[in-house]
Amino acid sequence: MLFHPFVYGSPHPQPTSGTFLGLRGWHSRGHLLRALMEGVVLNHRWHVDALCSKLRITGAAARLTGGAAHSEVWSQMFADALRRPVVVTDVQESAALGAALLAATAVGLLDDVTDPRAGAPA
């Protein structure tokens, strides 16, 4: 079974929606969950590949935060799909931290987002 993760739209030009493909009566909730996890991981792989085609990415490891980071199985799935080690961050609210770092940099409180005065984890 496959899960298309396009619940909120698709990066592809043709209209696509989120759906489970190949669903049969004998599939369990576990099969649905595994397909969902794989669909999300492979969609992230597509995004990472797109970023890597346009940007110079340094370092071998990828950083993972958010809900998936709380699951060792899901973290390993990301590592396998990205073909690189995954480091799970210890930041609870990474989006909020990123927004605060960008705002502080924009108004001149920090030199850049890596400024040690920010106290953010590396």
JSON list of N, CA and C in Angstrom, two decimals, residues 2-63:
[
{"chain": "A", "resi": 2, "resn": "LEU", "atom": "N", "xyz": [0.45, 2.27, -0.67]},
{"chain": "A", "resi": 2, "resn": "LEU", "atom": "CA", "xyz": [1.17, 3.54, -0.75]},
{"chain": "A", "resi": 2, "resn": "LEU", "atom": "C", "xyz": [0.28, 4.67, -0.27]},
{"chain": "A", "resi": 3, "resn": "PHE", "atom": "N", "xyz": [0.90, 5.67, 0.29]},
{"chain": "A", "resi": 3, "resn": "PHE", "atom": "CA", "xyz": [0.19, 6.88, 0.68]},
{"chain": "A", "resi": 3, "resn": "PHE", "atom": "C", "xyz": [0.75, 8.05, -0.09]},
{"chain": "A", "resi": 4, "resn": "HIS", "atom": "N", "xyz": [-0.12, 8.77, -0.81]},
{"chain": "A", "resi": 4, "resn": "HIS", "atom": "CA", "xyz": [0.27, 10.03, -1.44]},
{"chain": "A", "resi": 4, "resn": "HIS", "atom": "C", "xyz": [0.06, 11.12, -0.40]},
{"chain": "A", "resi": 5, "resn": "PRO", "atom": "N", "xyz": [1.12, 11.82, 0.00]},
{"chain": "A", "resi": 5, "resn": "PRO", "atom": "CA", "xyz": [1.00, 12.77, 1.11]},
{"chain": "A", "resi": 5, "resn": "PRO", "atom": "C", "xyz": [0.54, 14.17, 0.71]},
{"chain": "A", "resi": 6, "resn": "PHE", "atom": "N", "xyz": [-0.19, 14.29, -0.37]},
{"chain": "A", "resi": 6, "resn": "PHE", "atom": "CA", "xyz": [-0.55, 15.62, -0.88]},
{"chain": "A", "resi": 6, "resn": "PHE", "atom": "C", "xyz": [-1.89, 16.09, -0.31]},
{"chain": "A", "resi": 7, "resn": "VAL", "atom": "N", "xyz": [-2.03, 16.03, 1.00]},
{"chain": "A", "resi": 7, "resn": "VAL", "atom": "CA", "xyz": [-3.26, 16.43, 1.67]},
{"chain": "A", "resi": 7, "resn": "VAL", "atom": "C", "xyz": [-3.50, 17.93, 1.51]},
{"chain": "A", "resi": 8, "resn": "TYR", "atom": "N", "xyz": [-2.43, 18.71, 1.51]},
{"chain": "A", "resi": 8, "resn": "TYR", "atom": "CA", "xyz": [-2.53, 20.16, 1.40]},
{"chain": "A", "resi": 8, "resn": "TYR", "atom": "C", "xyz": [-2.07, 20.65, 0.03]},
{"chain": "A", "resi": 9, "resn": "GLY", "atom": "N", "xyz": [-2.19, 19.83, -0.99]},
{"chain": "A", "resi": 9, "resn": "GLY", "atom": "CA", "xyz": [-1.75, 20.20, -2.32]},
{"chain": "A", "resi": 9, "resn": "GLY", "atom": "C", "xyz": [-0.46, 19.50, -2.69]},
{"chain": "A", "resi": 10, "resn": "SER", "atom": "N", "xyz": [0.00, 19.77, -3.88]},
{"chain": "A", "resi": 10, "resn": "SER", "atom": "CA", "xyz": [1.16, 19.08, -4.43]},
{"chain": "A", "resi": 10, "resn": "SER", "atom": "C", "xyz": [2.12, 20.06, -5.07]},
{"chain": "A", "resi": 11, "resn": "PRO", "atom": "N", "xyz": [3.42, 19.76, -5.05]},
{"chain": "A", "resi": 11, "resn": "PRO", "atom": "CA", "xyz": [4.37, 20.62, -5.76]},
{"chain": "A", "resi": 11, "resn": "PRO", "atom": "C", "xyz": [4.38, 20.34, -7.26]},
{"chain": "A", "resi": 12, "resn": "HIS", "atom": "N", "xyz": [3.64, 19.35, -7.69]},
{"chain": "A", "resi": 12, "resn": "HIS", "atom": "CA", "xyz": [3.59, 18.97, -9.10]},
{"chain": "A", "resi": 12, "resn": "HIS", "atom": "C", "xyz": [2.51, 19.77, -9.83]},
{"chain": "A", "resi": 13, "resn": "PRO", "atom": "N", "xyz": [2.68, 19.99, -11.12]},
{"chain": "A", "resi": 13, "resn": "PRO", "atom": "CA", "xyz": [1.75, 20.84, -11.86]},
{"chain": "A", "resi": 13, "resn": "PRO", "atom": "C", "xyz": [0.33, 20.28, -11.96]},
{"chain": "A", "resi": 14, "resn": "GLN", "atom": "N", "xyz": [0.18, 18.98, -12.04]},
{"chain": "A", "resi": 14, "resn": "GLN", "atom": "CA", "xyz": [-1.16, 18.41, -12.15]},
{"chain": "A", "resi": 14, "resn": "GLN", "atom": "C", "xyz": [-1.82, 18.35, -10.77]},
{"chain": "A", "resi": 15, "resn": "PRO", "atom": "N", "xyz": [-3.14, 18.49, -10.72]},
{"chain": "A", "resi": 15, "resn": "PRO", "atom": "CA", "xyz": [-3.82, 18.43, -9.42]},
{"chain": "A", "resi": 15, "resn": "PRO", "atom": "C", "xyz": [-3.66, 17.04, -8.81]},
{"chain": "A", "resi": 16, "resn": "THR", "atom": "N", "xyz": [-3.22, 17.00, -7.59]},
{"chain": "A", "resi": 16, "resn": "THR", "atom": "CA", "xyz": [-3.00, 15.76, -6.88]},
{"chain": "A", "resi": 16, "resn": "THR", "atom": "C", "xyz": [-3.54, 15.91, -5.47]},
{"chain": "A", "resi": 17, "resn": "SER", "atom": "N", "xyz": [-4.05, 14.82, -4.94]},
{"chain": "A", "resi": 17, "resn": "SER", "atom": "CA", "xyz": [-4.56, 14.87, -3.57]},
{"chain": "A", "resi": 17, "resn": "SER", "atom": "C", "xyz": [-3.94, 13.76, -2.75]},
{"chain": "A", "resi": 18, "resn": "GLY", "atom": "N", "xyz": [-4.11, 13.86, -1.46]},
{"chain": "A", "resi": 18, "resn": "GLY", "atom": "CA", "xyz": [-3.65, 12.81, -0.57]},
{"chain": "A", "resi": 18, "resn": "GLY", "atom": "C", "xyz": [-4.56, 11.60, -0.69]},
{"chain": "A", "resi": 19, "resn": "THR", "atom": "N", "xyz": [-3.98, 10.42, -0.72]},
{"chain": "A", "resi": 19, "resn": "THR", "atom": "CA", "xyz": [-4.79, 9.21, -0.85]},
{"chain": "A", "resi": 19, "resn": "THR", "atom": "C", "xyz": [-3.97, 7.98, -0.49]},
{"chain": "A", "resi": 20, "resn": "PHE", "atom": "N", "xyz": [-4.65, 6.94, -0.11]},
{"chain": "A", "resi": 20, "resn": "PHE", "atom": "CA", "xyz": [-4.02, 5.63, 0.06]},
{"chain": "A", "resi": 20, "resn": "PHE", "atom": "C", "xyz": [-4.28, 4.84, -1.21]},
{"chain": "A", "resi": 21, "resn": "LEU", "atom": "N", "xyz": [-3.23, 4.25, -1.77]},
{"chain": "A", "resi": 21, "resn": "LEU", "atom": "CA", "xyz": [-3.35, 3.44, -2.98]},
{"chain": "A", "resi": 21, "resn": "LEU", "atom": "C", "xyz": [-3.11, 1.97, -2.62]},
{"chain": "A", "resi": 22, "resn": "GLY", "atom": "N", "xyz": [-3.92, 1.12, -3.18]},
{"chain": "A", "resi": 22, "resn": "GLY", "atom": "CA", "xyz": [-3.73, -0.31, -2.95]},
{"chain": "A", "resi": 22, "resn": "GLY", "atom": "C", "xyz": [-4.33, -0.80, -1.64]},
{"chain": "A", "resi": 23, "resn": "LEU", "atom": "N", "xyz": [-5.21, -0.04, -1.04]},
{"chain": "A", "resi": 23, "resn": "LEU", "atom": "CA", "xyz": [-5.82, -0.41, 0.23]},
{"chain": "A", "resi": 23, "resn": "LEU", "atom": "C", "xyz": [-6.74, -1.60, 0.04]},
{"chain": "A", "resi": 24, "resn": "ARG", "atom": "N", "xyz": [-6.57, -2.61, 0.88]},
{"chain": "A", "resi": 24, "resn": "ARG", "atom": "CA", "xyz": [-7.39, -3.83, 0.84]},
{"chain": "A", "resi": 24, "resn": "ARG", "atom": "C", "xyz": [-8.01, -4.05, 2.21]},
{"chain": "A", "resi": 25, "resn": "GLY", "atom": "N", "xyz": [-9.02, -4.87, 2.24]},
{"chain": "A", "resi": 25, "resn": "GLY", "atom": "CA", "xyz": [-9.74, -5.14, 3.47]},
{"chain": "A", "resi": 25, "resn": "GLY", "atom": "C", "xyz": [-8.89, -5.77, 4.56]},
{"chain": "A", "resi": 26, "resn": "TRP", "atom": "N", "xyz": [-7.83, -6.46, 4.19]},
{"chain": "A", "resi": 26, "resn": "TRP", "atom": "CA", "xyz": [-7.00, -7.13, 5.19]},
{"chain": "A", "resi": 26, "resn": "TRP", "atom": "C", "xyz": [-5.93, -6.21, 5.78]},
{"chain": "A", "resi": 27, "resn": "HIS", "atom": "N", "xyz": [-5.78, -5.00, 5.23]},
{"chain": "A", "resi": 27, "resn": "HIS", "atom": "CA", "xyz": [-4.81, -4.08, 5.81]},
{"chain": "A", "resi": 27, "resn": "HIS", "atom": "C", "xyz": [-5.26, -3.62, 7.19]},
{"chain": "A", "resi": 28, "resn": "SER", "atom": "N", "xyz": [-4.31, -3.52, 8.09]},
{"chain": "A", "resi": 28, "resn": "SER", "atom": "CA", "xyz": [-4.60, -3.09, 9.46]},
{"chain": "A", "resi": 28, "resn": "SER", "atom": "C", "xyz": [-4.25, -1.61, 9.64]},
{"chain": "A", "resi": 29, "resn": "ARG", "atom": "N", "xyz": [-4.55, -1.10, 10.83]},
{"chain": "A", "resi": 29, "resn": "ARG", "atom": "CA", "xyz": [-4.15, 0.27, 11.15]},
{"chain": "A", "resi": 29, "resn": "ARG", "atom": "C", "xyz": [-2.64, 0.42, 11.06]},
{"chain": "A", "resi": 30, "resn": "GLY", "atom": "N", "xyz": [-1.94, -0.62, 11.43]},
{"chain": "A", "resi": 30, "resn": "GLY", "atom": "CA", "xyz": [-0.47, -0.59, 11.34]},
{"chain": "A", "resi": 30, "resn": "GLY", "atom": "C", "xyz": [0.01, -0.40, 9.92]},
{"chain": "A", "resi": 31, "resn": "HIS", "atom": "N", "xyz": [-0.65, -1.06, 8.95]},
{"chain": "A", "resi": 31, "resn": "HIS", "atom": "CA", "xyz": [-0.28, -0.88, 7.54]},
{"chain": "A", "resi": 31, "resn": "HIS", "atom": "C", "xyz": [-0.54, 0.56, 7.10]},
{"chain": "A", "resi": 32, "resn": "LEU", "atom": "N", "xyz": [-1.69, 1.10, 7.53]},
{"chain": "A", "resi": 32, "resn": "LEU", "atom": "CA", "xyz": [-2.01, 2.49, 7.18]},
{"chain": "A", "resi": 32, "resn": "LEU", "atom": "C", "xyz": [-0.98, 3.45, 7.76]},
{"chain": "A", "resi": 33, "resn": "LEU", "atom": "N", "xyz": [-0.62, 3.23, 9.02]},
{"chain": "A", "resi": 33, "resn": "LEU", "atom": "CA", "xyz": [0.35, 4.10, 9.67]},
{"chain": "A", "resi": 33, "resn": "LEU", "atom": "C", "xyz": [1.71, 4.01, 8.99]},
{"chain": "A", "resi": 34, "resn": "ARG", "atom": "N", "xyz": [2.14, 2.80, 8.67]},
{"chain": "A", "resi": 34, "resn": "ARG", "atom": "CA", "xyz": [3.44, 2.63, 8.01]},
{"chain": "A", "resi": 34, "resn": "ARG", "atom": "C", "xyz": [3.44, 3.31, 6.63]},
{"chain": "A", "resi": 35, "resn": "ALA", "atom": "N", "xyz": [2.36, 3.16, 5.88]},
{"chain": "A", "resi": 35, "resn": "ALA", "atom": "CA", "xyz": [2.27, 3.81, 4.56]},
{"chain": "A", "resi": 35, "resn": "ALA", "atom": "C", "xyz": [2.29, 5.32, 4.71]},
{"chain": "A", "resi": 36, "resn": "LEU", "atom": "N", "xyz": [1.58, 5.83, 5.70]},
{"chain": "A", "resi": 36, "resn": "LEU", "atom": "CA", "xyz": [1.57, 7.28, 5.95]},
{"chain": "A", "resi": 36, "resn": "LEU", "atom": "C", "xyz": [2.98, 7.77, 6.27]},
{"chain": "A", "resi": 37, "resn": "MET", "atom": "N", "xyz": [3.67, 7.07, 7.15]},
{"chain": "A", "resi": 37, "resn": "MET", "atom": "CA", "xyz": [5.03, 7.48, 7.53]},
{"chain": "A", "resi": 37, "resn": "MET", "atom": "C", "xyz": [5.95, 7.45, 6.31]},
{"chain": "A", "resi": 38, "resn": "GLU", "atom": "N", "xyz": [5.86, 6.39, 5.51]},
{"chain": "A", "resi": 38, "resn": "GLU", "atom": "CA", "xyz": [6.71, 6.29, 4.32]},
{"chain": "A", "resi": 38, "resn": "GLU", "atom": "C", "xyz": [6.40, 7.40, 3.32]},
{"chain": "A", "resi": 39, "resn": "GLY", "atom": "N", "xyz": [5.11, 7.71, 3.13]},
{"chain": "A", "resi": 39, "resn": "GLY", "atom": "CA", "xyz": [4.74, 8.78, 2.21]},
{"chain": "A", "resi": 39, "resn": "GLY", "atom": "C", "xyz": [5.29, 10.12, 2.64]},
{"chain": "A", "resi": 40, "resn": "VAL", "atom": "N", "xyz": [5.21, 10.41, 3.92]},
{"chain": "A", "resi": 40, "resn": "VAL", "atom": "CA", "xyz": [5.74, 11.68, 4.45]},
{"chain": "A", "resi": 40, "resn": "VAL", "atom": "C", "xyz": [7.26, 11.73, 4.28]},
{"chain": "A", "resi": 41, "resn": "VAL", "atom": "N", "xyz": [7.93, 10.63, 4.60]},
{"chain": "A", "resi": 41, "resn": "VAL", "atom": "CA", "xyz": [9.40, 10.57, 4.48]},
{"chain": "A", "resi": 41, "resn": "VAL", "atom": "C", "xyz": [9.82, 10.77, 3.02]},
{"chain": "A", "resi": 42, "resn": "LEU", "atom": "N", "xyz": [9.17, 10.08, 2.11]},
{"chain": "A", "resi": 42, "resn": "LEU", "atom": "CA", "xyz": [9.58, 10.18, 0.70]},
{"chain": "A", "resi": 42, "resn": "LEU", "atom": "C", "xyz": [9.24, 11.56, 0.12]},
{"chain": "A", "resi": 43, "resn": "ASN", "atom": "N", "xyz": [8.18, 12.20, 0.60]},
{"chain": "A", "resi": 43, "resn": "ASN", "atom": "CA", "xyz": [7.90, 13.56, 0.15]},
{"chain": "A", "resi": 43, "resn": "ASN", "atom": "C", "xyz": [8.98, 14.51, 0.66]},
{"chain": "A", "resi": 44, "resn": "HIS", "atom": "N", "xyz": [9.44, 14.32, 1.89]},
{"chain": "A", "resi": 44, "resn": "HIS", "atom": "CA", "xyz": [10.55, 15.13, 2.41]},
{"chain": "A", "resi": 44, "resn": "HIS", "atom": "C", "xyz": [11.81, 14.87, 1.59]},
{"chain": "A", "resi": 45, "resn": "ARG", "atom": "N", "xyz": [12.04, 13.63, 1.19]},
{"chain": "A", "resi": 45, "resn": "ARG", "atom": "CA", "xyz": [13.20, 13.31, 0.35]},
{"chain": "A", "resi": 45, "resn": "ARG", "atom": "C", "xyz": [13.14, 14.11, -0.94]},
{"chain": "A", "resi": 46, "resn": "TRP", "atom": "N", "xyz": [11.94, 14.21, -1.54]},
{"chain": "A", "resi": 46, "resn": "TRP", "atom": "CA", "xyz": [11.77, 14.97, -2.77]},
{"chain": "A", "resi": 46, "resn": "TRP", "atom": "C", "xyz": [12.14, 16.43, -2.52]},
{"chain": "A", "resi": 47, "resn": "HIS", "atom": "N", "xyz": [11.69, 16.99, -1.38]},
{"chain": "A", "resi": 47, "resn": "HIS", "atom": "CA", "xyz": [12.01, 18.38, -1.06]},
{"chain": "A", "resi": 47, "resn": "HIS", "atom": "C", "xyz": [13.51, 18.58, -0.83]},
{"chain": "A", "resi": 48, "resn": "VAL", "atom": "N", "xyz": [14.15, 17.67, -0.11]},
{"chain": "A", "resi": 48, "resn": "VAL", "atom": "CA", "xyz": [15.59, 17.77, 0.15]},
{"chain": "A", "resi": 48, "resn": "VAL", "atom": "C", "xyz": [16.36, 17.68, -1.16]},
{"chain": "A", "resi": 49, "resn": "ASP", "atom": "N", "xyz": [15.97, 16.77, -2.05]},
{"chain": "A", "resi": 49, "resn": "ASP", "atom": "CA", "xyz": [16.63, 16.67, -3.35]},
{"chain": "A", "resi": 49, "resn": "ASP", "atom": "C", "xyz": [16.50, 17.97, -4.13]},
{"chain": "A", "resi": 50, "resn": "ALA", "atom": "N", "xyz": [15.30, 18.59, -4.08]},
{"chain": "A", "resi": 50, "resn": "ALA", "atom": "CA", "xyz": [15.09, 19.85, -4.79]},
{"chain": "A", "resi": 50, "resn": "ALA", "atom": "C", "xyz": [15.98, 20.95, -4.21]},
{"chain": "A", "resi": 51, "resn": "LEU", "atom": "N", "xyz": [16.08, 21.01, -2.88]},
{"chain": "A", "resi": 51, "resn": "LEU", "atom": "CA", "xyz": [16.96, 22.00, -2.24]},
{"chain": "A", "resi": 51, "resn": "LEU", "atom": "C", "xyz": [18.42, 21.76, -2.61]},
{"chain": "A", "resi": 52, "resn": "CYS", "atom": "N", "xyz": [18.84, 20.50, -2.58]},
{"chain": "A", "resi": 52, "resn": "CYS", "atom": "CA", "xyz": [20.24, 20.17, -2.88]},
{"chain": "A", "resi": 52, "resn": "CYS", "atom": "C", "xyz": [20.59, 20.46, -4.33]},
{"chain": "A", "resi": 53, "resn": "SER", "atom": "N", "xyz": [19.60, 20.45, -5.22]},
{"chain": "A", "resi": 53, "resn": "SER", "atom": "CA", "xyz": [19.89, 20.76, -6.62]},
{"chain": "A", "resi": 53, "resn": "SER", "atom": "C", "xyz": [20.13, 22.24, -6.84]},
{"chain": "A", "resi": 54, "resn": "LYS", "atom": "N", "xyz": [19.70, 23.09, -5.89]},
{"chain": "A", "resi": 54, "resn": "LYS", "atom": "CA", "xyz": [19.84, 24.54, -6.05]},
{"chain": "A", "resi": 54, "resn": "LYS", "atom": "C", "xyz": [20.81, 25.17, -5.07]},
{"chain": "A", "resi": 55, "resn": "LEU", "atom": "N", "xyz": [21.08, 24.50, -3.95]},
{"chain": "A", "resi": 55, "resn": "LEU", "atom": "CA", "xyz": [21.92, 25.07, -2.91]},
{"chain": "A", "resi": 55, "resn": "LEU", "atom": "C", "xyz": [23.12, 24.18, -2.64]},
{"chain": "A", "resi": 56, "resn": "ARG", "atom": "N", "xyz": [24.19, 24.79, -2.21]},
{"chain": "A", "resi": 56, "resn": "ARG", "atom": "CA", "xyz": [25.37, 24.02, -1.79]},
{"chain": "A", "resi": 56, "resn": "ARG", "atom": "C", "xyz": [25.14, 23.59, -0.34]},
{"chain": "A", "resi": 57, "resn": "ILE", "atom": "N", "xyz": [24.93, 22.33, -0.14]},
{"chain": "A", "resi": 57, "resn": "ILE", "atom": "CA", "xyz": [24.65, 21.78, 1.20]},
{"chain": "A", "resi": 57, "resn": "ILE", "atom": "C", "xyz": [25.94, 21.18, 1.74]},
{"chain": "A", "resi": 58, "resn": "THR", "atom": "N", "xyz": [26.33, 21.59, 2.93]},
{"chain": "A", "resi": 58, "resn": "THR", "atom": "CA", "xyz": [27.55, 21.06, 3.54]},
{"chain": "A", "resi": 58, "resn": "THR", "atom": "C", "xyz": [27.18, 20.19, 4.73]},
{"chain": "A", "resi": 59, "resn": "GLY", "atom": "N", "xyz": [28.05, 19.28, 5.06]},
{"chain": "A", "resi": 59, "resn": "GLY", "atom": "CA", "xyz": [27.81, 18.40, 6.20]},
{"chain": "A", "resi": 59, "resn": "GLY", "atom": "C", "xyz": [27.09, 17.14, 5.77]},
{"chain": "A", "resi": 60, "resn": "ALA", "atom": "N", "xyz": [27.41, 16.07, 6.42]},
{"chain": "A", "resi": 60, "resn": "ALA", "atom": "CA", "xyz": [26.84, 14.79, 6.03]},
{"chain": "A", "resi": 60, "resn": "ALA", "atom": "C", "xyz": [25.49, 14.52, 6.69]},
{"chain": "A", "resi": 61, "resn": "ALA", "atom": "N", "xyz": [25.28, 15.07, 7.87]},
{"chain": "A", "resi": 61, "resn": "ALA", "atom": "CA", "xyz": [24.07, 14.74, 8.63]},
{"chain": "A", "resi": 61, "resn": "ALA", "atom": "C", "xyz": [22.93, 15.70, 8.32]},
{"chain": "A", "resi": 62, "resn": "ALA", "atom": "N", "xyz": [21.73, 15.17, 8.43]},
{"chain": "A", "resi": 62, "resn": "ALA", "atom": "CA", "xyz": [20.52, 15.99, 8.35]},
{"chain": "A", "resi": 62, "resn": "ALA", "atom": "C", "xyz": [19.99, 16.16, 9.77]},
{"chain": "A", "resi": 63, "resn": "ARG", "atom": "N", "xyz": [19.36, 17.27, 10.03]},
{"chain": "A", "resi": 63, "resn": "ARG", "atom": "CA", "xyz": [18.78, 17.52, 11.35]},
{"chain": "A", "resi": 63, "resn": "ARG", "atom": "C", "xyz": [17.27, 17.33, 11.26]}
]
